[in-house]
CSV table of C-alpha atoms and ligand atoms in Angstrom, one decimal:
chain,number,residue,atom,x,y,z
A,1,UNK,CA,20.1,4.2,258.2
A,2,UNK,CA,21.4,2.9,254.5
A,3,UNK,CA,20.3,5.8,252.5
A,4,UNK,CA,18.6,9.7,253.0
A,5,UNK,CA,16.9,11.6,250.4
A,6,UNK,CA,20.4,13.1,249.5
A,7,UNK,CA,22.0,9.9,249.2
A,8,UNK,CA,23.4,8.9,245.8
A,9,UNK,CA,24.0,5.7,244.4
A,10,UNK,CA,25.8,4.3,241.1
A,11,UNK,CA,23.3,2.2,239.1
A,12,UNK,CA,23.8,0.9,235.6
A,13,UNK,CA,26.2,3.6,234.5
A,14,UNK,CA,24.6,6.3,235.9
A,15,UNK,CA,24.8,8.6,239.8
A,16,UNK,CA,21.2,8.1,240.8
A,17,UNK,CA,19.3,9.1,244.1
A,18,UNK,CA,19.5,6.1,246.1
A,19,UNK,CA,15.6,6.4,246.6
A,20,UNK,CA,15.1,5.8,242.9
A,21,UNK,CA,17.3,2.7,242.6
A,22,UNK,CA,14.6,0.0,242.3
A,23,UNK,CA,14.5,-3.6,241.1
A,24,UNK,CA,11.1,-5.3,239.7
A,25,UNK,CA,9.3,-8.1,241.7
A,26,UNK,CA,10.0,-10.5,238.4
A,27,UNK,CA,13.6,-10.2,238.7
A,28,UNK,CA,15.5,-13.3,238.2
A,29,UNK,CA,17.9,-12.5,241.1
A,30,UNK,CA,15.0,-12.1,243.2
A,31,UNK,CA,13.4,-15.3,242.6
A,32,UNK,CA,16.4,-17.6,242.8
A,33,UNK,CA,19.0,-15.6,245.0
A,34,UNK,CA,21.0,-15.0,241.5
A,35,UNK,CA,23.2,-12.2,242.2
A,36,UNK,CA,26.8,-11.6,243.9
A,37,UNK,CA,28.3,-8.7,245.9
A,38,UNK,CA,31.0,-7.9,247.9
A,39,UNK,CA,31.6,-5.9,251.3
A,40,UNK,CA,34.3,-3.0,251.4
A,41,UNK,CA,35.5,-0.6,253.5
A,42,UNK,CA,36.9,2.8,252.8
A,43,UNK,CA,38.9,4.6,255.8
A,44,UNK,CA,39.9,8.3,256.5
A,45,UNK,CA,43.5,8.1,256.1
A,46,UNK,CA,46.3,10.8,256.2
A,47,UNK,CA,45.7,10.8,252.3
A,48,UNK,CA,41.8,11.3,252.6
A,49,UNK,CA,39.4,8.5,251.9
A,50,UNK,CA,41.3,5.3,250.9
A,51,UNK,CA,39.5,2.2,249.9
A,52,UNK,CA,41.4,-0.9,251.8
A,53,UNK,CA,42.3,-3.7,249.2
A,54,UNK,CA,39.8,-2.3,246.4
A,55,UNK,CA,41.5,-4.5,243.9
A,56,UNK,CA,41.1,-7.9,246.0
A,57,UNK,CA,37.5,-6.9,246.6
A,58,UNK,CA,36.9,-6.2,242.9
A,59,UNK,CA,38.6,-9.4,241.6
A,60,UNK,CA,36.6,-11.4,243.8
A,61,UNK,CA,33.7,-10.0,242.5
A,62,UNK,CA,34.8,-11.0,238.8
A,63,UNK,CA,35.7,-14.3,240.2
A,64,UNK,CA,32.2,-14.5,241.7
A,65,UNK,CA,30.0,-13.5,238.8
A,66,UNK,CA,32.3,-15.8,236.6
A,67,UNK,CA,31.4,-18.7,239.2
A,68,UNK,CA,27.7,-18.3,238.7
A,69,UNK,CA,27.8,-17.2,234.9
A,70,UNK,CA,26.8,-13.4,235.5
A,71,UNK,CA,28.3,-11.0,233.2
A,72,UNK,CA,29.8,-8.2,234.5
A,73,UNK,CA,30.9,-5.3,232.0
A,74,UNK,CA,33.2,-3.4,234.4
A,75,UNK,CA,36.7,-3.6,234.9
A,76,UNK,CA,38.4,-3.9,238.2
A,77,UNK,CA,39.9,-0.5,237.6
A,78,UNK,CA,36.4,1.1,236.5
A,79,UNK,CA,34.7,-0.4,239.6
A,80,UNK,CA,37.4,1.4,241.8
A,81,UNK,CA,37.0,4.8,240.3
A,82,UNK,CA,33.3,4.6,240.4
A,83,UNK,CA,33.7,3.5,244.2
A,84,UNK,CA,35.5,6.6,244.6
A,85,UNK,CA,33.1,8.9,243.0
A,86,UNK,CA,30.1,7.5,245.1
A,87,UNK,CA,31.8,8.1,248.0
A,88,UNK,CA,32.7,11.4,246.9
A,89,UNK,CA,29.7,12.1,245.8
A,90,UNK,CA,28.1,11.6,249.0
A,91,UNK,CA,31.0,13.5,251.2
A,92,UNK,CA,32.0,9.9,252.8
A,93,UNK,CA,35.5,8.8,253.8
A,94,UNK,CA,34.8,6.0,256.9
A,95,UNK,CA,32.2,4.2,254.8
A,96,UNK,CA,31.1,0.9,254.0
A,97,UNK,CA,30.8,0.1,249.9
A,98,UNK,CA,28.0,-2.5,248.6
A,99,UNK,CA,28.5,-3.6,245.2
A,100,UNK,CA,25.6,-5.8,243.7
A,101,UNK,CA,25.6,-7.6,240.6
A,102,UNK,CA,22.2,-8.7,239.6
A,103,UNK,CA,19.7,-9.9,237.0
A,104,UNK,CA,17.0,-7.3,236.9
A,105,UNK,CA,15.4,-8.9,233.9
A,106,UNK,CA,12.0,-10.4,234.2
A,107,UNK,CA,12.9,-14.1,233.7
A,108,UNK,CA,11.8,-17.2,235.5
A,109,UNK,CA,14.1,-19.5,233.8
A,110,UNK,CA,16.8,-21.7,235.2
A,111,UNK,CA,19.5,-20.0,232.8
A,112,UNK,CA,22.3,-18.0,233.3
A,113,UNK,CA,21.8,-14.2,232.7
A,114,UNK,CA,22.9,-12.8,229.2
A,115,UNK,CA,22.9,-9.6,231.1
A,116,UNK,CA,23.4,-7.8,234.3
A,117,UNK,CA,22.9,-4.7,236.6
A,118,UNK,CA,25.4,-3.1,238.6
A,119,UNK,CA,24.6,-1.3,242.0
A,120,UNK,CA,27.3,0.4,244.1
A,121,UNK,CA,25.7,1.8,247.3
A,122,UNK,CA,27.7,3.5,250.5
A,123,UNK,CA,26.8,4.2,253.7
A,124,UNK,CA,28.2,4.8,257.3
A,125,UNK,CA,28.4,1.7,259.3
A,126,UNK,CA,30.1,0.6,262.6
A,127,UNK,CA,31.7,-2.5,263.2
A,128,UNK,CA,29.4,-5.0,261.9
A,129,UNK,CA,29.6,-7.3,265.0
A,130,UNK,CA,30.1,-4.4,267.5
A,131,UNK,CA,32.9,-4.2,270.0
A,132,UNK,CA,32.1,-6.7,272.8
A,133,UNK,CA,33.8,-9.8,273.0
A,134,UNK,CA,31.4,-12.7,271.1
A,135,UNK,CA,29.7,-15.3,273.0
A,136,UNK,CA,29.4,-18.0,269.9
A,137,UNK,CA,27.9,-21.0,269.5
A,138,UNK,CA,28.2,-24.0,267.3
A,139,UNK,CA,25.4,-23.7,264.9
A,140,UNK,CA,23.1,-26.7,264.1
A,141,UNK,CA,23.1,-25.5,260.5
A,142,UNK,CA,26.3,-26.5,258.2
A,143,UNK,CA,28.3,-24.4,255.7
A,144,UNK,CA,26.8,-25.2,252.3
A,145,UNK,CA,28.4,-27.9,250.7
A,146,UNK,CA,31.2,-26.8,248.3
A,147,UNK,CA,30.3,-29.5,245.4
A,148,UNK,CA,26.5,-28.1,245.7
A,149,UNK,CA,27.5,-24.4,245.1
A,150,UNK,CA,30.7,-22.3,244.4
A,151,UNK,CA,31.1,-21.7,248.3
A,152,UNK,CA,34.2,-19.6,247.5
A,153,UNK,CA,31.9,-17.2,245.8
A,154,UNK,CA,30.1,-14.3,247.5
A,155,UNK,CA,26.8,-15.1,245.9
A,156,UNK,CA,23.8,-13.5,247.3
A,157,UNK,CA,21.8,-17.0,247.8
A,158,UNK,CA,24.3,-18.3,250.1
A,159,UNK,CA,23.5,-16.0,252.5
A,160,UNK,CA,20.0,-17.6,253.6
A,161,UNK,CA,22.3,-20.1,255.2
A,162,UNK,CA,23.9,-17.2,256.9
A,163,UNK,CA,20.7,-15.5,257.9
A,164,UNK,CA,19.2,-18.6,259.3
A,165,UNK,CA,22.1,-19.6,261.4
A,166,UNK,CA,22.7,-16.3,262.8
A,167,UNK,CA,19.4,-15.8,263.5
A,168,UNK,CA,18.9,-19.4,265.5
A,169,UNK,CA,22.4,-18.5,267.3
A,170,UNK,CA,20.7,-15.0,268.5
A,171,UNK,CA,17.3,-16.8,269.4
A,172,UNK,CA,19.3,-19.2,271.6
A,173,UNK,CA,20.9,-16.1,273.6
A,174,UNK,CA,24.3,-16.0,271.7
A,175,UNK,CA,25.8,-13.1,269.7
A,176,UNK,CA,26.8,-15.2,266.5
A,177,UNK,CA,26.7,-18.7,265.1
A,178,UNK,CA,29.8,-20.7,264.2
A,179,UNK,CA,29.3,-23.1,261.4
A,180,UNK,CA,31.0,-26.6,260.8
A,181,UNK,CA,31.5,-27.7,257.4
A,182,UNK,CA,29.9,-30.9,256.1
A,183,UNK,CA,32.5,-32.9,257.8
A,184,UNK,CA,32.0,-31.6,261.4
A,185,UNK,CA,35.1,-29.0,261.1
A,186,UNK,CA,34.9,-25.6,262.3
A,187,UNK,CA,34.3,-23.5,259.1
A,188,UNK,CA,33.2,-20.2,259.8
A,189,UNK,CA,30.8,-17.5,261.2
A,190,UNK,CA,27.8,-16.5,258.9
A,191,UNK,CA,29.7,-13.4,257.7
A,192,UNK,CA,33.2,-13.6,259.2
A,193,UNK,CA,36.1,-15.8,259.4
A,194,UNK,CA,37.3,-17.3,262.7
A,195,UNK,CA,40.9,-18.1,264.1
A,196,UNK,CA,42.1,-19.4,267.6
A,197,UNK,CA,45.5,-19.5,269.3
A,198,UNK,CA,47.1,-22.0,271.1
A,199,UNK,CA,50.7,-21.9,272.3
A,200,UNK,CA,51.2,-18.6,270.7
A,201,UNK,CA,50.1,-19.9,267.3
A,202,UNK,CA,47.3,-19.1,265.3
A,203,UNK,CA,44.8,-21.6,263.8
A,204,UNK,CA,42.3,-21.3,260.8
A,205,UNK,CA,40.1,-23.4,258.6
A,206,UNK,CA,41.7,-23.8,255.2
A,207,UNK,CA,40.0,-23.0,251.9
A,208,UNK,CA,37.2,-25.5,251.0
A,209,UNK,CA,34.0,-24.4,252.9
A,210,UNK,CA,34.9,-21.3,253.8
A,211,UNK,CA,34.8,-17.7,252.0
A,212,UNK,CA,38.3,-17.0,251.9
A,213,UNK,CA,38.2,-13.4,253.4
A,214,UNK,CA,40.5,-10.9,252.4
A,215,UNK,CA,40.6,-9.8,256.2
A,216,UNK,CA,41.6,-13.2,257.0
A,217,UNK,CA,44.4,-12.9,254.4
A,218,UNK,CA,45.4,-9.7,255.7
A,219,UNK,CA,45.5,-11.1,259.4
A,220,UNK,CA,47.5,-14.3,258.1
A,221,UNK,CA,49.9,-11.8,256.3
A,222,UNK,CA,50.2,-9.4,259.6
A,223,UNK,CA,50.8,-12.3,261.8
A,224,UNK,CA,53.3,-14.1,259.7
A,225,UNK,CA,55.3,-10.6,259.6
A,226,UNK,CA,55.4,-10.5,263.3
A,227,UNK,CA,56.9,-14.0,263.5
A,228,UNK,CA,53.9,-15.8,264.5
A,229,UNK,CA,53.1,-19.1,262.6
A,230,UNK,CA,49.7,-19.7,261.4
A,231,UNK,CA,47.9,-23.1,260.7
A,232,UNK,CA,45.6,-23.1,257.9
A,233,UNK,CA,44.1,-26.7,259.1
A,234,UNK,CA,40.9,-28.8,259.8
A,235,UNK,CA,39.7,-28.6,263.7
A,236,UNK,CA,36.7,-29.8,265.4
A,237,UNK,CA,34.9,-27.8,268.1
A,238,UNK,CA,36.3,-29.9,270.5
A,239,UNK,CA,39.6,-29.0,270.1
A,240,UNK,CA,39.0,-25.3,270.8
A,241,UNK,CA,39.0,-26.6,274.4
A,242,UNK,CA,42.7,-26.5,274.1
A,243,UNK,CA,42.7,-23.0,272.7
A,244,UNK,CA,43.8,-19.8,274.9
A,245,UNK,CA,41.9,-17.2,272.6
A,246,UNK,CA,40.0,-17.0,269.7
A,247,UNK,CA,38.8,-14.0,267.2
A,248,UNK,CA,36.8,-13.4,263.9
A,249,UNK,CA,37.6,-11.3,261.0
A,250,UNK,CA,35.9,-9.5,258.2
A,251,UNK,CA,35.6,-6.3,256.6
A,252,UNK,CA,32.4,-5.4,258.0
A,253,UNK,CA,33.3,-6.7,261.6
A,254,UNK,CA,37.2,-5.8,261.1
A,255,UNK,CA,38.9,-7.7,264.1
A,256,UNK,CA,36.6,-8.8,267.1
A,257,UNK,CA,37.5,-11.0,269.9
A,258,UNK,CA,35.8,-13.9,271.1
A,259,UNK,CA,34.6,-14.6,274.7
A,260,UNK,CA,33.4,-18.1,274.5
A,261,UNK,CA,32.0,-20.8,271.9
A,262,UNK,CA,29.4,-22.5,273.7
A,263,UNK,CA,30.6,-23.8,277.1
A,264,UNK,CA,34.3,-23.1,276.3
A,265,UNK,CA,35.4,-19.8,277.5
A,266,UNK,CA,38.5,-17.8,276.8
A,267,UNK,CA,39.7,-16.1,279.8
A,268,UNK,CA,42.7,-14.2,278.4
A,269,UNK,CA,41.9,-10.1,277.9
A,270,UNK,CA,41.5,-9.7,274.2
A,271,UNK,CA,44.1,-7.0,274.4
A,272,UNK,CA,46.6,-9.3,275.7
A,273,UNK,CA,46.0,-12.0,273.1
A,274,UNK,CA,47.5,-12.4,269.5
A,275,UNK,CA,44.2,-11.3,268.3
A,276,UNK,CA,44.0,-8.3,270.2
A,277,UNK,CA,47.8,-7.1,269.0
A,278,UNK,CA,46.6,-8.1,265.5
A,279,UNK,CA,43.4,-6.0,265.7
A,280,UNK,CA,45.6,-2.8,266.5
A,281,UNK,CA,47.7,-3.6,263.6
A,282,UNK,CA,44.7,-3.9,261.2
A,283,UNK,CA,43.1,-0.6,262.3
A,284,UNK,CA,47.0,1.0,262.1
A,285,UNK,CA,46.8,-0.5,258.4
A,286,UNK,CA,43.3,0.1,257.5
A,287,UNK,CA,43.9,3.9,258.7
A,288,UNK,CA,47.0,4.3,256.9
A,289,UNK,CA,49.0,5.1,260.0
A,290,UNK,CA,51.2,2.2,259.0
A,291,UNK,CA,53.2,3.9,256.2
A,292,UNK,CA,55.4,1.2,255.4
A,293,UNK,CA,52.2,-1.1,254.2
A,294,UNK,CA,50.3,1.9,252.4
A,295,UNK,CA,51.0,-0.1,249.3
A,296,UNK,CA,48.0,-2.1,250.4
A,297,UNK,CA,45.9,0.6,249.3
A,298,UNK,CA,44.8,0.8,245.6
A,299,UNK,CA,45.8,4.3,244.3
A,300,UNK,CA,42.9,6.6,244.0
A,301,UNK,CA,42.5,7.0,240.1
B,1,LIG,N1,32.9,-15.2,255.5
B,1,LIG,C1,31.7,-15.1,255.1
B,1,LIG,C2,30.6,-15.9,254.9
B,1,LIG,C3,31.6,-13.7,254.6
B,1,LIG,O1,30.1,-13.1,254.5
B,1,LIG,C4,32.6,-12.7,255.0
B,1,LIG,C5,32.2,-11.0,254.7
B,1,LIG,N2,32.9,-10.8,253.4
B,1,LIG,C6,33.8,-13.3,255.5
B,1,LIG,C7,34.0,-14.5,255.8
B,1,LIG,C8,34.8,-12.3,255.3
B,1,LIG,O2,35.5,-11.8,254.0
B,1,LIG,P1,36.1,-10.3,254.2
B,1,LIG,O3,37.2,-10.6,255.0
B,1,LIG,O4,36.8,-10.6,253.1
B,1,LIG,O5,35.3,-9.2,254.1
């Protein structure tokens, strides 16, 4: 699914067959989850393949590296240019792009790495959480304590929390988990941010215990441009009883409606909610159909 015998990946300065891109079992990253990554999408637009918000994603990759002391030798511009080349070499326009910065050196010490490795892989990927409205359940797992780890960085090891939370919710028959922060406020999903609607306004968790999603920021901008008030504030799962609708956002998931959170259901058809409207605005934006906002795309180098 991620690669075939024809797939090309970028690895440490070279374009190589994806099948040959490998990492040894003594790598520090494998033992300690000490790596950072990004999830980016490219869309087929009237101007060809355009990577949505490449600059923001690669700036976040740099921020993530800095947060955990992983060196990153490539600039935002170089990473963007390489990403376009990987897309091109794989004849892909609508694709998911996965950059990974890791420490392949055999090293069992708990010291920051002095060198790093860079993989940029691409593949075709449908909406990560599908197209159906999601039945969420509040997870017994909290988001990691932001005083224990740099939670705003996209660190591989953080995703153990996401894997166990998501699997636990699915094991109980739900589509996805909704995680609370250490104080009992709603934070986000395992791989997407969460919004709810009340009286024509939007609410989402503030920075602190969440990954500040680039899609989240885009949706906040689109909502405010449409004159909708957006509150970034703490709320408990109980407050969702006063909500009329909810949705999740993420690069891989895009914008996806929520049918219910445990026993609280949202009955308005998604298309008639603010989230539904923003989902179509988002689609028009990323596929380059909203000419006035075309500046959001990083220019192809
Ligand atoms: N939260 C988490 C935990 C995520 O993994 C993601 C996906 N990167 C998001 C939120 C959404 O972020 P973005 O919109 O930047 O993809």
